[in-house]
Short mmCIF file of C-alpha atoms and ligand atoms in Angstrom, two decimals:
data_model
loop_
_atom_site.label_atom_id
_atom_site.label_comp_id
_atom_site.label_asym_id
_atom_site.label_seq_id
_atom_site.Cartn_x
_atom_site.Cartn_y
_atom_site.Cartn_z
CA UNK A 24 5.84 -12.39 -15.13
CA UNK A 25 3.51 -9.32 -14.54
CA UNK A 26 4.87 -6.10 -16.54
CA UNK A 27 2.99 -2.95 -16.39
CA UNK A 28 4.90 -1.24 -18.92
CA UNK A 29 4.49 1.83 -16.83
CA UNK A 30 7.42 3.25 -15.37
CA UNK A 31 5.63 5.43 -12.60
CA UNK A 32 4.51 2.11 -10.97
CA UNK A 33 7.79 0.70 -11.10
CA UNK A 34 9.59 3.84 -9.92
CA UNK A 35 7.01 4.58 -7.19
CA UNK A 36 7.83 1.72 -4.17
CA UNK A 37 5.74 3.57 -1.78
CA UNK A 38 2.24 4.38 -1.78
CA UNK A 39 -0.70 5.12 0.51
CA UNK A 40 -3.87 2.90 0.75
CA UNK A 41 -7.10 4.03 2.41
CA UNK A 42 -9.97 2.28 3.71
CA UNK A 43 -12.80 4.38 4.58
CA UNK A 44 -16.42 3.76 4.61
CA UNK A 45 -19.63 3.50 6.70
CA UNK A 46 -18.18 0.84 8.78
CA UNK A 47 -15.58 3.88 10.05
CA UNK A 48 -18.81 4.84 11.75
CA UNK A 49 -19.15 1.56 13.73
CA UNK A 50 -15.31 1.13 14.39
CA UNK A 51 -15.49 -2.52 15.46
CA UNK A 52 -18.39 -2.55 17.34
CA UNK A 53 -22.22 -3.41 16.28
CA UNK A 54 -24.53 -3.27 19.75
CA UNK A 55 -21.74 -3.34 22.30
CA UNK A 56 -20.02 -6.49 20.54
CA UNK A 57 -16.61 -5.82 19.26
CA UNK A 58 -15.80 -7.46 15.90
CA UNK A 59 -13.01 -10.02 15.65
CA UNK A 60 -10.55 -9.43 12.95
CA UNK A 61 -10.91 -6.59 10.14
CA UNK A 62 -12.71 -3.79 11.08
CA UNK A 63 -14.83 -3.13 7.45
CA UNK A 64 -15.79 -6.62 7.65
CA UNK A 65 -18.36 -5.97 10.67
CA UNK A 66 -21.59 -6.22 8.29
CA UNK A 67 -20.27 -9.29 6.87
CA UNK A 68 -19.27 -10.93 10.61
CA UNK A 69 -22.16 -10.15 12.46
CA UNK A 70 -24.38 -10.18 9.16
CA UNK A 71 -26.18 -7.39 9.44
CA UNK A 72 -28.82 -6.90 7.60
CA UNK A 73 -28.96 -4.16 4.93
CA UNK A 74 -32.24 -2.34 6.63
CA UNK A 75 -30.04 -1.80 9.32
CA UNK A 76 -26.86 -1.20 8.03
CA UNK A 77 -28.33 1.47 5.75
CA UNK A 78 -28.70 3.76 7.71
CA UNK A 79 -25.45 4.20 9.10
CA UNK A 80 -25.09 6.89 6.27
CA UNK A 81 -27.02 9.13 8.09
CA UNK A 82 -24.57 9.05 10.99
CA UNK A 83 -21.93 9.31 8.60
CA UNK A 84 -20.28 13.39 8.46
CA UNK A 85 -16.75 13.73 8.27
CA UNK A 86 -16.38 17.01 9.04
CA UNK A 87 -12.57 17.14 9.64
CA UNK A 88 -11.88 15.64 6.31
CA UNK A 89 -9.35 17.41 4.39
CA UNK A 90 -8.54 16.16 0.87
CA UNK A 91 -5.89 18.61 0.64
CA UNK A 92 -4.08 18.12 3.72
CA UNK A 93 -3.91 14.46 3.42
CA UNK A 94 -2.62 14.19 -0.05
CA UNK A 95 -0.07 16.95 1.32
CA UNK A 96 0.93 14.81 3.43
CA UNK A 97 1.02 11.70 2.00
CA UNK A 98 3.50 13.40 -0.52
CA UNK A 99 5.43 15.77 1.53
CA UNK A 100 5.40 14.25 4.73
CA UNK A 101 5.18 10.84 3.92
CA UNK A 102 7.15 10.28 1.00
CA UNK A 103 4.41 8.30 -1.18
CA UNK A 104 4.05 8.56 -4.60
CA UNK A 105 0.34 6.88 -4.94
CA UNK A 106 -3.08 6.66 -3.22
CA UNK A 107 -5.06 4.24 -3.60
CA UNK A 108 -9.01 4.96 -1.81
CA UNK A 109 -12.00 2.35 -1.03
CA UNK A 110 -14.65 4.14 -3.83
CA UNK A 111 -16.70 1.01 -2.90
CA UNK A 112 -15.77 -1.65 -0.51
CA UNK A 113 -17.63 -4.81 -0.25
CA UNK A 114 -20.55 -2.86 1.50
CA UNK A 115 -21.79 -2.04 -1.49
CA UNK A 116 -21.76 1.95 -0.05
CA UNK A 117 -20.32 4.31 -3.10
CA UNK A 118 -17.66 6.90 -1.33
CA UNK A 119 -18.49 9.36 -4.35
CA UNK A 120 -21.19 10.84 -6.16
CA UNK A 121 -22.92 7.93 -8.18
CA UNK A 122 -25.64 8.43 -10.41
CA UNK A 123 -26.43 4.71 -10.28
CA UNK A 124 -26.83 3.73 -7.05
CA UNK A 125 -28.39 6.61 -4.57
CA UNK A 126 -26.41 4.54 -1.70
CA UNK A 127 -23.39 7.22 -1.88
CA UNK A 128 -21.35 9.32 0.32
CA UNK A 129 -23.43 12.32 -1.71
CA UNK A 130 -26.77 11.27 -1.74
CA UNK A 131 -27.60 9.41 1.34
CA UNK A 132 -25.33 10.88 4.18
CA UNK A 133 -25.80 14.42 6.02
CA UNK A 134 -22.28 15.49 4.72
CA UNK A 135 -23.21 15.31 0.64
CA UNK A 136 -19.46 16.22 -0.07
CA UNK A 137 -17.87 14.00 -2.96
CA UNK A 138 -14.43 13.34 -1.20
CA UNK A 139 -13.25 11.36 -4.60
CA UNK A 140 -13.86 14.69 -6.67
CA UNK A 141 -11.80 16.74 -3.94
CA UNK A 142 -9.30 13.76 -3.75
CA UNK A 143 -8.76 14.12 -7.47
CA UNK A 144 -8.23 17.88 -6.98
CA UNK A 145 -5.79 17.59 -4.62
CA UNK A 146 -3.84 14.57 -6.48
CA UNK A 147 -3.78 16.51 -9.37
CA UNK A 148 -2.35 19.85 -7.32
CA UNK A 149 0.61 18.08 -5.23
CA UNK A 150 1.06 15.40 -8.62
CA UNK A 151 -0.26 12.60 -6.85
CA UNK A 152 -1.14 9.62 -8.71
CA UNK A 153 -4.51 8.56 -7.68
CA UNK A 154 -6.09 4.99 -7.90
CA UNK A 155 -9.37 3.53 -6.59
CA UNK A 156 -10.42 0.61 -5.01
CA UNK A 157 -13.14 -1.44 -6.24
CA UNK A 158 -14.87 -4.37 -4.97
CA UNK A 159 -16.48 -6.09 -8.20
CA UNK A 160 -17.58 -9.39 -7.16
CA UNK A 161 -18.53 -8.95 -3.34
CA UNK A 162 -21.52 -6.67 -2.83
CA UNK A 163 -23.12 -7.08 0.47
CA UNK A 164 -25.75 -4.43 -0.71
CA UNK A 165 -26.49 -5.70 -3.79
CA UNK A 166 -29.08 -8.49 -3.84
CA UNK A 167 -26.86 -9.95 -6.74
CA UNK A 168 -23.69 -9.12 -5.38
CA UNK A 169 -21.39 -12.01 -3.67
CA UNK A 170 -21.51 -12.18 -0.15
CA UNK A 171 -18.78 -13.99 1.23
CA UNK A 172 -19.83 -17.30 3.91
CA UNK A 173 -23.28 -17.04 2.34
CA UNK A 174 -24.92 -19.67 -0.10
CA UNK A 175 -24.56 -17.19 -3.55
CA UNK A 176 -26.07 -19.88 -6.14
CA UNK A 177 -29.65 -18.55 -6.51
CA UNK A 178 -27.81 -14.76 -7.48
CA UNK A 179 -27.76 -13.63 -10.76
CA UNK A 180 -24.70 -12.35 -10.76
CA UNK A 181 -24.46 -10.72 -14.22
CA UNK A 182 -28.00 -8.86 -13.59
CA UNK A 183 -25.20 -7.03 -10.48
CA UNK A 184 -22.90 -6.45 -13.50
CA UNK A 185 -24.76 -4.78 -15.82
CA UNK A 186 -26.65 -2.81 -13.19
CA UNK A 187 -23.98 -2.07 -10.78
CA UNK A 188 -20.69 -2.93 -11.44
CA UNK A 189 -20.19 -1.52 -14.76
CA UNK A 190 -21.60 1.57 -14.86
CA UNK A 191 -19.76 2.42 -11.48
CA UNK A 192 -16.28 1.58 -12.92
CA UNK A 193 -17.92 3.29 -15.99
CA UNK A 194 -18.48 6.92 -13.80
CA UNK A 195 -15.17 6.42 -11.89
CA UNK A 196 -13.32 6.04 -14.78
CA UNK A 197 -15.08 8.86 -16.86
CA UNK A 198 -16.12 11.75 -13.71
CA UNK A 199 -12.64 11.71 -12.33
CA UNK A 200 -9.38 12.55 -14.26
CA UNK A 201 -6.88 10.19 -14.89
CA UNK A 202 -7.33 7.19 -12.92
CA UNK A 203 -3.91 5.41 -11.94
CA UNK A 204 -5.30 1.95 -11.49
CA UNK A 205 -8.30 0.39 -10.28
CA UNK A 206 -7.88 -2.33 -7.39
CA UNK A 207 -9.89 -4.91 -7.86
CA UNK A 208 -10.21 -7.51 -4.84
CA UNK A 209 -11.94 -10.71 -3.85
CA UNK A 210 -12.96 -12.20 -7.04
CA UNK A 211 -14.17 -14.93 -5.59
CA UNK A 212 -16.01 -17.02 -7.91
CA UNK A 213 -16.05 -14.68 -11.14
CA UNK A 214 -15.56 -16.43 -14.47
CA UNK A 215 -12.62 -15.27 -16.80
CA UNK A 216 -15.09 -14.13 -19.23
CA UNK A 217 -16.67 -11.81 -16.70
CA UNK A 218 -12.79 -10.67 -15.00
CA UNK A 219 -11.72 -10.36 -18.72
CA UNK A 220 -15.02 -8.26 -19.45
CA UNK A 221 -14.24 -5.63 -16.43
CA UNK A 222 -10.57 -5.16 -17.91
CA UNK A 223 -11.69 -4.64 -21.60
CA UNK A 224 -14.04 -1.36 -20.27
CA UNK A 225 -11.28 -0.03 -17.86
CA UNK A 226 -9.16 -0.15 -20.71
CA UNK A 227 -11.79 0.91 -23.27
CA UNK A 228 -11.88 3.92 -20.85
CA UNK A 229 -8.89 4.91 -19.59
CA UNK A 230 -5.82 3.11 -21.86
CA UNK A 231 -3.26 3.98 -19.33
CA UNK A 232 -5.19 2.82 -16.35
CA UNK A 233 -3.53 -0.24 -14.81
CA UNK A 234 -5.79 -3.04 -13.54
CA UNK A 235 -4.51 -4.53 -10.24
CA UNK A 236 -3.69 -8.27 -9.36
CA UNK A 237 -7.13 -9.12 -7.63
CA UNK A 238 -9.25 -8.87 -10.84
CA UNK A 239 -9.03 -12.06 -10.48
CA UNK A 240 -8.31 -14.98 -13.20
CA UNK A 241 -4.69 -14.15 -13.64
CA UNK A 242 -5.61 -10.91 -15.55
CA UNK A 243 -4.31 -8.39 -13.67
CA UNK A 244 -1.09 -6.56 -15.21
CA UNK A 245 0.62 -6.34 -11.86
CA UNK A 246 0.88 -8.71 -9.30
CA UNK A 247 -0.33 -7.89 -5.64
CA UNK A 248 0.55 -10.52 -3.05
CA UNK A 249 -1.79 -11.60 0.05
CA UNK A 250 -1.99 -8.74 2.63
CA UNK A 251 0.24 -7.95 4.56
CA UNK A 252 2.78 -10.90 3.16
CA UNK A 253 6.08 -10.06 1.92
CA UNK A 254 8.02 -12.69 -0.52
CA UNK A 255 11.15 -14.10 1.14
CA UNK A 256 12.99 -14.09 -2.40
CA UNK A 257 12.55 -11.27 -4.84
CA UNK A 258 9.36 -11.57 -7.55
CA UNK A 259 10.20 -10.92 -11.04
CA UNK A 260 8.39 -8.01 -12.98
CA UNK A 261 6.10 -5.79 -11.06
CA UNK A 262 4.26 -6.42 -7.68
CA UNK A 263 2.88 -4.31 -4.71
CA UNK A 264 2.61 -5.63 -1.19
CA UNK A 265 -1.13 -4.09 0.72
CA UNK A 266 -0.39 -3.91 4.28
CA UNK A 267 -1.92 -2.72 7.23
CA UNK A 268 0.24 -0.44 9.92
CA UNK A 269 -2.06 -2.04 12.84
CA UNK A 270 -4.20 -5.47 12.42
CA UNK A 271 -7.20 -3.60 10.39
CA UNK A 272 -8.00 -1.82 7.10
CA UNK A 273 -11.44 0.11 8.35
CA UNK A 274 -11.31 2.19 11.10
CA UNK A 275 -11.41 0.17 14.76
CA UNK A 276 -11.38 1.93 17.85
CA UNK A 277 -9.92 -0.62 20.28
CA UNK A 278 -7.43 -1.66 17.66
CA UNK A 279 -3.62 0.19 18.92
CA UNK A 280 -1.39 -2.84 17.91
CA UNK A 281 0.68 -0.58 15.89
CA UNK A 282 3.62 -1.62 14.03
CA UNK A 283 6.22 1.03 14.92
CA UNK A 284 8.64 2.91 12.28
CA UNK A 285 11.76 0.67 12.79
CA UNK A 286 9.18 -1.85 11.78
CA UNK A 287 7.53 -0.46 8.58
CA UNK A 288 10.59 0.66 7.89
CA UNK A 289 12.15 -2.57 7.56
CA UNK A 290 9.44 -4.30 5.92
CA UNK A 291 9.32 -1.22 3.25
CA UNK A 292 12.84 -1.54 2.80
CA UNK A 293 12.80 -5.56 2.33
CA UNK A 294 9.96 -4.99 0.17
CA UNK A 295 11.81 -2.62 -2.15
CA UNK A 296 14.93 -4.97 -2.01
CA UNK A 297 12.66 -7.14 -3.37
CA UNK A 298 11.50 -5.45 -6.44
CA UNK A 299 7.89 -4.58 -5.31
CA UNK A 300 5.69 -1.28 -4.02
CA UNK A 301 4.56 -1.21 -0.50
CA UNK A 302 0.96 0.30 -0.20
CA UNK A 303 0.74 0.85 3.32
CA UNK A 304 -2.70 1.92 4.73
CA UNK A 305 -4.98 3.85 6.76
CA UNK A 306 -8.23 4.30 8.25
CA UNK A 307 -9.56 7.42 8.73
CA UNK A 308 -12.12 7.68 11.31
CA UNK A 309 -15.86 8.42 10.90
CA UNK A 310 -15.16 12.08 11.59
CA UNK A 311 -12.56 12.13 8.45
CA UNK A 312 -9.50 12.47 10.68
CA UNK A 313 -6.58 10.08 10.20
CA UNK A 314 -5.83 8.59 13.60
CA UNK A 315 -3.05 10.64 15.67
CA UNK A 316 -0.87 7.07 15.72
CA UNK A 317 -0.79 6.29 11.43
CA UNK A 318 0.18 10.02 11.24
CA UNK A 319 2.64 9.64 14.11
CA UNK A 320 4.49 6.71 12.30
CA UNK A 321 4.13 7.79 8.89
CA UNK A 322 5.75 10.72 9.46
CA UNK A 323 8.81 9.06 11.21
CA UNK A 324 9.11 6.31 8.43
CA UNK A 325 8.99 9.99 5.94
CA UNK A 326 11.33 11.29 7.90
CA UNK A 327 13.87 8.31 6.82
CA UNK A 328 12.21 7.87 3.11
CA UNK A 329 12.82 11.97 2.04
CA UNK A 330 16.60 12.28 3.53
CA UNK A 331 17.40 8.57 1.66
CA UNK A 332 15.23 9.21 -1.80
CA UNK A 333 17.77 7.35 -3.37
CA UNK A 334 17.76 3.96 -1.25
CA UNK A 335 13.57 3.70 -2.20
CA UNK A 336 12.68 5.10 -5.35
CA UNK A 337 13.11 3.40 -8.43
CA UNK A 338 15.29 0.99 -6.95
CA UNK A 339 15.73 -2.84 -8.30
CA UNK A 340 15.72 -6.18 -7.10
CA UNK A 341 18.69 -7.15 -5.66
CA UNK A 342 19.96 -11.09 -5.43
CA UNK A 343 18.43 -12.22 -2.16
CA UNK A 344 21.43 -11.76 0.17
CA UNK A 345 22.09 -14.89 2.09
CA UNK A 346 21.91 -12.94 5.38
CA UNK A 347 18.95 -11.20 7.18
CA UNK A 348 20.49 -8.83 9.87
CA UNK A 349 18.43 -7.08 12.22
CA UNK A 350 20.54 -3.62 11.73
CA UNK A 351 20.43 -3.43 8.37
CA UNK A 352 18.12 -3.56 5.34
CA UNK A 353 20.63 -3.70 2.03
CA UNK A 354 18.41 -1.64 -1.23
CA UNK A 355 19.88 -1.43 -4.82
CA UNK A 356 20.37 -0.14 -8.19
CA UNK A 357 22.70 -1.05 -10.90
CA UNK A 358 26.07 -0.07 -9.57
CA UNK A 359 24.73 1.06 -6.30
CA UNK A 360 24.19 -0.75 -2.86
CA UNK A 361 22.54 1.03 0.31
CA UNK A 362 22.83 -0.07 3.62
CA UNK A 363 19.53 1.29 5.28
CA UNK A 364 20.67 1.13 9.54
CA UNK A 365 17.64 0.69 11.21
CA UNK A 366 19.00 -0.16 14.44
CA UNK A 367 21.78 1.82 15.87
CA UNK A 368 25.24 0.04 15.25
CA UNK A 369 28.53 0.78 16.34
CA UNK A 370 30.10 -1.21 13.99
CA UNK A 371 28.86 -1.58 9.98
CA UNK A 372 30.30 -4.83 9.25
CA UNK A 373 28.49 -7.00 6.20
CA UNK A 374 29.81 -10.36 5.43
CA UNK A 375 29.51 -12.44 2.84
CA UNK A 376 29.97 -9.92 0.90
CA UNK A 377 32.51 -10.16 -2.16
CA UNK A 378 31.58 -6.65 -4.61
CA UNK A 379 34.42 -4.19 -5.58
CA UNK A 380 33.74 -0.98 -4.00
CA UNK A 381 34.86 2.42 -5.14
CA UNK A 382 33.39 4.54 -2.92
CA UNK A 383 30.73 5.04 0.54
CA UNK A 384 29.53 7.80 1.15
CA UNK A 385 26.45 9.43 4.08
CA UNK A 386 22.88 9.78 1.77
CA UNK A 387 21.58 12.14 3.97
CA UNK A 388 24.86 14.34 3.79
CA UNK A 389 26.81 13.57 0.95
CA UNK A 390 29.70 13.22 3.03
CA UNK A 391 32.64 10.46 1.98
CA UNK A 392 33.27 7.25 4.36
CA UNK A 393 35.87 4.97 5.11
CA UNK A 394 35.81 1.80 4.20
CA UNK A 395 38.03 -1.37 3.99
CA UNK A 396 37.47 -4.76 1.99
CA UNK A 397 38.98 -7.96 3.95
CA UNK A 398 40.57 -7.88 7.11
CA UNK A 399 42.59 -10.72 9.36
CA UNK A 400 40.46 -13.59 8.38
CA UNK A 401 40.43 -13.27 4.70
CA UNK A 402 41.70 -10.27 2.26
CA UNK A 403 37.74 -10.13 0.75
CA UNK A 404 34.64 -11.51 1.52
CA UNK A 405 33.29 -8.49 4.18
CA UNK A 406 33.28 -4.89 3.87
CA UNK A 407 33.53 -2.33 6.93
CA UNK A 408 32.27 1.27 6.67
CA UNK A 409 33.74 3.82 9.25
CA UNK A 410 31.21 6.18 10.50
CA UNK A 411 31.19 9.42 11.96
CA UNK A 412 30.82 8.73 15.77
CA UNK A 413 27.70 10.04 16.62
CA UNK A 414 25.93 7.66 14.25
CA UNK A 415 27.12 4.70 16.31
CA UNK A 416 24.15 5.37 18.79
CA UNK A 417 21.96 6.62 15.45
CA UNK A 418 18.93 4.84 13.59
CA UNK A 419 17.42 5.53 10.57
CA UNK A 420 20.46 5.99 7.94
CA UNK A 421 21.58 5.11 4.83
CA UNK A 422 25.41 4.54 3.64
CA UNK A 423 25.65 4.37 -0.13
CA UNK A 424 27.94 1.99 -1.96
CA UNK A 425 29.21 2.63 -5.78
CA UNK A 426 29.78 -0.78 -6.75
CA UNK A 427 31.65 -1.92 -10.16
CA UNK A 428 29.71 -4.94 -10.18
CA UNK A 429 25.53 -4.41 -11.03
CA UNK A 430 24.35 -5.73 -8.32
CA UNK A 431 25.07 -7.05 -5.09
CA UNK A 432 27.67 -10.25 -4.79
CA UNK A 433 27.35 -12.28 -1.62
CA UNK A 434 30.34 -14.19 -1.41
CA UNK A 435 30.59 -18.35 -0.93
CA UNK A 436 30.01 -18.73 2.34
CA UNK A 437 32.52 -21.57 1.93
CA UNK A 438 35.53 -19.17 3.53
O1 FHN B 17 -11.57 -8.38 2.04
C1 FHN B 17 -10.63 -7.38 1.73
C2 FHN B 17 -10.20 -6.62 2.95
O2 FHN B 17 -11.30 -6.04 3.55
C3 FHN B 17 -9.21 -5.53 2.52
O3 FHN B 17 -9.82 -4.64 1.63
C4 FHN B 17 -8.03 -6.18 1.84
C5 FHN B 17 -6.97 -5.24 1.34
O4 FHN B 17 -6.03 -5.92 0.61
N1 FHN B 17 -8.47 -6.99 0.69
C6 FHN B 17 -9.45 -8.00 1.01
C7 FHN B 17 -8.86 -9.20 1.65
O5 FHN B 17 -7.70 -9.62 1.03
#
């Protein structure tokens, strides 16, 4: 069982993840062809070579990006209590100031802002934990790095270490505050000695700085399950959940399949329920703007996640309940319950359900509810909460249980 002995992680259940790099600038297209799947794999896909994938940089000049504003956002709007940013994908391009590797956002693109530095600022002003993304085996740059559906045997992979790798984790972890992690990803072949090596100097470094599940070798001091895939029973100890809110990380033009807010609101809901962090992402465009849709969506599922604080944060696995309703996502903490409506109802009925309740009550108002335990069918074994009547045609709503019991008890469904 992962434990991260940090109680911000565990508390947190909702954080922002951003992808953002040169392939923004192609956004799923190289020479009219649009790129199947993930959008920041297009160098990989249509291999590319680096000559001409360089110089993408120079087209690269995000203008409209605004550190401030999004980490504003991200906090006020959106309700999340972590970012998580791409310093370098597995393009190899650095999306802050190196001093190692010239290929930067500083040094090889017209716009020469560090975005990490201003990111930092920002996190630090609205009390944002801030984490970066690292790619530390996959370097399509990097004539040692891995490159995924290639033939990597003749690379000298430790010669990429020493002059890449390190000293990059080495300046992210020294040029910009606290770190709050660093998420590692696609391991792919690395030894243990070398994943164990790359937690030893974040740790040398920065003490407090968690290392994500991807390091790779089962080293990682939190657990982080396959994109976009959500457990069906609850993990133990601590886990995050990396999703997309369409079907790509990196910026792609022609991709609009967007999940909607009923949707990420459920699945951030059954995540929590669950025990584990949802870090739900975007990808800003080339220009630095977030696209109109992730803001559109974020800000509804905010809406929900800042009037029900106490449904999300900090909130603890509860049993897996032996139903799975479409209305209703059930989120816990010792001698709470919540049942999160996310489809309008008219009548809140839960089976199965066999916990003494003392009280219901509106989250977003405070205001007491009805309730009544049984009813002709058997004196227990379902609850009914009376609502106010314009909720019966209402989404997005939390009733709050106090419970004696510490958790939730689903009753045999023997009855
Ligand atoms: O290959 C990457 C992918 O581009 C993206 O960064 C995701 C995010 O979890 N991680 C890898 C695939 O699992």
């Amino acid at each position: 069982m992962k434990d991260t002995k940090q109680q911000w992680f565990k508390e947190a259940k909702y954080g922002l993840f951003i992808h953002w790099g040169l392939y923004s600038v192609l956004a799923g297209e190289w020479k009219g062809q649009e790129v199947e799947g993930i959008g920041e794999w297009i160098m990989n896909r249509f291999r590319i070579p680096v000559e001409e994938y360089r110089p993408l940089a120079k087209q690269f000049n995000p203008v409209y990006f605004n550190a401030d504003e999004l980490v504003r956002r991200a906090k006020e709007d959106w309700g999340m209590k972590y970012i998580v940013i791409t310093t370098k994908h597995h393009d190899g391009f650095a999306m802050y100031d190196s001093q190692c590797s010239d290929y930067n956002i500083v040094k090889a693109t017209p716009f020469g802002r560090d975005i990490l530095k201003e990111l930092q600022l920002a996190c630090e002003k609205y009390d944002m934990k801030l984490g970066f993304y690292y790619s530390q085996a996959q370097d399509w740059d990097d004539p040692d790095g891995y490159y995924a559906g290639m033939d990597n045997s003749k690379k000298d992979f430790r010669a990429y270490l020493e002059r890449k790798c390190k000293p990059q984790l080495r300046e992210l972890l020294t040029n910009y505050g606290d770190v709050a992690l660093i998420w590692f990803d696609t391991p792919m072949q690395m030894t243990e000695e070398e994943s164990q090596e790359l937690f030893d100097l974040v740790k040398s470094i920065q003490p407090n700085c968690l290392v994500s599940g991807r390091i790779g070798n089962h080293l990682g001091e939190y657990m982080s399950t396959g994109d976009n895939f959500i457990p069906l029973q609850p993990y133990a100890g601590d886990w995050e959940v990396p999703a997309t809110l369409n079907d790509t990380w990196g910026f792609k033009k022609n991709d609009h399949n967007w999940k909607e807010a009923d949707h990420i609101l459920r699945l951030l809901l059954k995540i929590n329920s669950r025990g584990g962090n949802y870090l739900l992402n975007i990808g800003p465009t080339a220009l630095g703007d977030v696209p109109e849709d992730s803001i559109r969506i974020l800000n509804q599922v905010g809406d929900f996640v800042k009037k029900n604080a106490e449904a999300i944060y900090a909130t603890k696995a509860i049993p897996a309940p032996v139903y799975d309703m479409e209305w209703v996502t059930i989120t816990g903490r010792p001698h709470k319950l919540y049942l999160n409506v996310i489809k309008p109802t008219r009548r809140v009925h839960i089976t199965a359900f066999d916990n003494h309740v003392t009280h219901a009550y509106l989250v977003e108002t405070g205001e007491d509810l009805e309730f009544q335990i049984g009813g002709p069918t058997s004196p227990t074994g379902h609850i009914t909460v009376k609502i106010p009547e314009e909720y019966k045609t209402k989404a997005f709503y939390t009733i709050g249980l106090d419970i004696e019991e510490e958790t939730l008890v689903n009753k045999d469904l023997d009855w």
